[in-house]
Short mmCIF file of C-alpha atoms in Angstrom, two decimals:
data_model
loop_
_atom_site.label_atom_id
_atom_site.label_comp_id
_atom_site.label_asym_id
_atom_site.label_seq_id
_atom_site.Cartn_x
_atom_site.Cartn_y
_atom_site.Cartn_z
CA MET A 1 -14.03 -58.18 10.44
CA THR A 2 -13.87 -60.75 7.74
CA GLY A 3 -13.22 -58.90 4.48
CA THR A 4 -10.39 -56.97 2.90
CA TRP A 5 -10.34 -53.63 1.11
CA SER A 6 -10.77 -53.86 -2.64
CA GLU A 7 -11.13 -51.15 -5.27
CA GLU A 8 -14.90 -51.73 -5.06
CA SER A 9 -15.07 -51.37 -1.28
CA LEU A 10 -12.94 -48.20 -1.44
CA ARG A 11 -15.30 -46.84 -4.10
CA ARG A 12 -18.28 -47.65 -1.86
CA LEU A 13 -16.54 -45.91 1.08
CA ARG A 14 -16.04 -42.73 -0.95
CA ALA A 15 -19.55 -42.89 -2.43
CA SER A 16 -21.31 -43.38 0.91
CA ARG A 17 -19.34 -40.55 2.49
CA HIS A 18 -19.98 -38.21 -0.43
CA ALA A 19 -23.68 -39.02 -0.41
CA GLY A 20 -23.90 -38.68 3.37
CA ASP A 21 -25.30 -42.23 3.56
CA GLY A 22 -24.26 -43.12 7.11
CA ALA A 23 -26.24 -46.37 7.15
CA ALA A 24 -24.41 -47.68 4.05
CA LEU A 25 -21.13 -46.57 5.58
CA VAL A 26 -21.78 -48.41 8.85
CA ALA A 27 -22.85 -51.55 6.96
CA LEU A 28 -19.69 -51.44 4.83
CA LEU A 29 -17.35 -50.86 7.76
CA ALA A 30 -18.88 -53.50 10.00
CA GLY A 31 -17.13 -56.28 8.05
CA LEU A 32 -13.83 -54.67 7.09
CA PRO A 33 -10.59 -54.00 8.99
CA PHE A 34 -9.53 -50.38 9.46
CA ALA A 35 -5.73 -50.61 9.40
CA ASP A 36 -5.21 -50.05 5.66
CA VAL A 37 -7.52 -47.03 5.35
CA LEU A 38 -7.73 -45.72 8.90
CA GLN A 39 -7.58 -42.00 8.03
CA GLN A 40 -10.40 -42.20 5.45
CA VAL A 41 -12.50 -44.45 7.67
CA GLY A 42 -12.03 -42.17 10.69
CA GLU A 43 -13.16 -39.09 8.81
CA ALA A 44 -16.18 -40.89 7.37
CA VAL A 45 -17.17 -42.38 10.74
CA GLY A 46 -16.97 -38.93 12.32
CA ASP A 47 -19.57 -37.72 9.83
CA ALA A 48 -21.81 -40.70 10.66
CA VAL A 49 -21.47 -40.13 14.42
CA THR A 50 -22.41 -36.47 13.99
CA ALA A 51 -25.48 -37.59 12.02
CA ARG A 52 -26.32 -40.06 14.86
CA VAL A 53 -26.34 -43.10 12.61
CA PRO A 54 -26.96 -46.30 14.61
CA GLY A 55 -23.73 -48.26 15.02
CA ALA A 56 -21.47 -45.31 14.14
CA ALA A 57 -20.41 -44.63 17.74
CA GLU A 58 -19.13 -48.20 18.12
CA LEU A 59 -17.15 -47.86 14.90
CA ALA A 60 -15.78 -44.54 16.15
CA GLU A 61 -14.60 -46.28 19.34
CA ARG A 62 -12.74 -48.84 17.20
CA CYS A 63 -11.19 -46.03 15.15
CA VAL A 64 -10.05 -44.11 18.23
CA ALA A 65 -8.43 -47.28 19.63
CA ALA A 66 -6.73 -48.07 16.30
CA LEU A 67 -5.51 -44.48 15.91
CA GLY A 68 -4.03 -44.54 19.40
CA GLU A 69 -2.31 -47.84 18.70
CA ARG A 70 -0.94 -46.76 15.32
CA ASP A 71 0.11 -43.26 16.47
CA TRP A 72 1.08 -41.82 13.08
CA GLU A 73 1.27 -38.10 12.39
CA GLY A 74 -2.28 -36.73 12.40
CA ASP A 75 -3.78 -39.71 14.25
CA ALA A 76 -4.09 -37.86 17.58
CA GLU A 77 -5.94 -34.99 15.87
CA LEU A 78 -8.38 -37.37 14.18
CA ALA A 79 -8.94 -39.21 17.47
CA ARG A 80 -9.77 -35.86 19.12
CA GLN A 81 -12.21 -35.07 16.29
CA LEU A 82 -13.93 -38.42 16.77
CA GLY A 83 -14.04 -37.88 20.54
CA ALA A 84 -15.64 -34.48 20.01
CA ALA A 85 -18.21 -36.01 17.63
CA MET A 86 -19.07 -38.50 20.41
CA GLY A 87 -19.44 -35.63 22.91
CA ARG A 88 -16.16 -36.24 24.74
CA GLY A 89 -14.46 -32.90 24.46
CA PRO A 90 -14.40 -29.66 22.57
CA VAL A 91 -14.77 -29.59 18.82
CA PRO A 92 -11.32 -28.86 17.36
CA LEU A 93 -11.09 -25.53 15.61
CA LEU A 94 -10.36 -26.39 12.01
CA ARG A 95 -10.38 -23.89 9.21
CA PRO A 96 -10.29 -24.39 5.48
CA LEU A 97 -6.96 -23.71 3.83
CA PRO A 98 -7.10 -22.91 0.12
CA VAL A 99 -4.19 -24.52 -1.72
CA ASP A 100 -3.37 -24.21 -5.42
CA LEU A 101 -3.88 -27.80 -6.61
CA GLU A 102 -1.52 -27.39 -9.57
CA GLU A 103 1.29 -26.27 -7.24
CA LEU A 104 0.52 -29.12 -4.82
CA SER A 105 0.54 -31.58 -7.71
CA GLY A 106 3.97 -30.29 -8.68
CA LEU A 107 5.26 -31.03 -5.18
CA LEU A 108 3.70 -34.50 -5.09
CA GLU A 109 4.59 -35.63 -8.60
CA GLY A 110 7.94 -33.93 -9.15
CA ASP A 111 11.39 -35.43 -9.20
CA PRO A 112 11.50 -38.14 -6.48
CA VAL A 113 14.99 -37.03 -5.44
CA LEU A 114 14.59 -33.24 -5.51
CA GLY A 115 10.78 -33.09 -5.34
CA GLY A 116 8.56 -32.44 -2.38
CA GLY A 117 8.42 -29.34 -0.29
CA ARG A 118 6.01 -27.85 2.19
CA ILE A 119 2.74 -25.97 2.55
CA ASP A 120 2.59 -22.73 4.52
CA LEU A 121 -0.31 -23.34 6.93
CA THR A 122 -0.89 -19.59 7.34
CA THR A 123 -1.31 -18.80 3.62
CA GLY A 124 -1.76 -22.13 1.78
CA ASP A 125 1.26 -21.38 -0.42
CA CYS A 126 3.16 -24.41 -1.73
CA TRP A 127 6.93 -24.15 -1.49
CA PRO A 128 9.27 -26.54 -3.29
CA GLN A 129 12.03 -28.15 -1.28
CA LEU A 130 14.69 -25.56 -0.46
CA VAL A 131 18.15 -26.29 -1.72
CA ASP A 132 20.46 -23.86 0.11
CA SER A 133 19.19 -20.38 0.77
CA ASP A 134 20.63 -17.53 2.78
CA GLU A 135 17.18 -15.92 2.87
CA GLN A 136 15.68 -18.20 5.52
CA THR A 137 13.97 -16.52 8.46
CA GLU A 138 13.07 -17.71 11.95
CA ASP A 139 9.52 -18.43 10.68
CA ASP A 140 10.96 -20.92 8.18
CA GLU A 141 11.89 -23.23 11.05
CA ASP A 142 8.53 -23.00 12.92
CA PRO A 143 7.09 -26.57 12.78
CA GLU A 144 3.57 -25.28 13.52
CA ARG A 145 3.65 -23.17 10.36
CA TRP A 146 4.68 -25.78 7.78
CA LEU A 147 3.19 -29.04 6.52
CA PRO A 148 5.84 -31.21 4.84
CA VAL A 149 4.92 -32.70 1.45
CA TRP A 150 6.89 -35.67 0.13
CA CYS A 151 7.18 -36.40 -3.54
CA GLU A 152 5.24 -39.55 -4.42
CA GLY A 153 6.12 -39.68 -8.13
CA SER A 154 3.51 -40.22 -10.80
CA GLY A 155 2.89 -43.94 -11.04
CA VAL A 156 0.34 -44.43 -13.80
CA ARG A 157 -1.49 -47.76 -13.88
CA ILE A 158 -2.87 -49.42 -16.94
CA PRO A 159 -5.66 -52.02 -16.94
CA GLY A 160 -4.48 -55.15 -15.19
CA GLY A 161 -2.68 -53.21 -12.48
CA ARG A 162 0.73 -52.93 -14.19
CA LEU A 163 2.75 -49.70 -14.01
CA LEU A 164 3.75 -48.04 -17.25
CA PRO A 165 7.47 -48.42 -18.03
CA GLY A 166 9.69 -45.79 -16.45
CA ARG A 167 7.29 -45.12 -13.60
CA GLN A 168 7.94 -45.78 -9.93
CA GLU A 169 5.40 -47.01 -7.42
CA HIS A 170 5.59 -45.61 -3.89
CA HIS A 171 3.69 -46.92 -0.86
#
């Protein structure tokens, strides 16, 4: 691992995954660290392992180890997916969840103080952050039903990497 992630290497990661070019993906990942883009790398490597691309299983092992070490929300699920792709357990039952992208964009790019909200994992509905409501039900508190969405603001970059005035950058 000698390189670092640049806009070009991120573009190549997305392009190789979109094209299903596992060999290009493995070549790209062989020289780059995973920490900064672990979620994207893990998903892409899973595709390459499933396609039996030479070298992909070794990269998947590195991803599983890094996911276990990092232990962020969602990392255990991705590690299980990679394990299943390598034949080490059942394939997780995932289903598509249609979400209105305009509503999701409103949650992500709204007011940084009052923005955000959650997605109903049973329907795909986007719900803005609740202020105070007497109409809450027991289902509203079920953590398995809701995916929290935090407002990220709408930082717009101009050439040269500067943010436009009045915009906030969130990492």
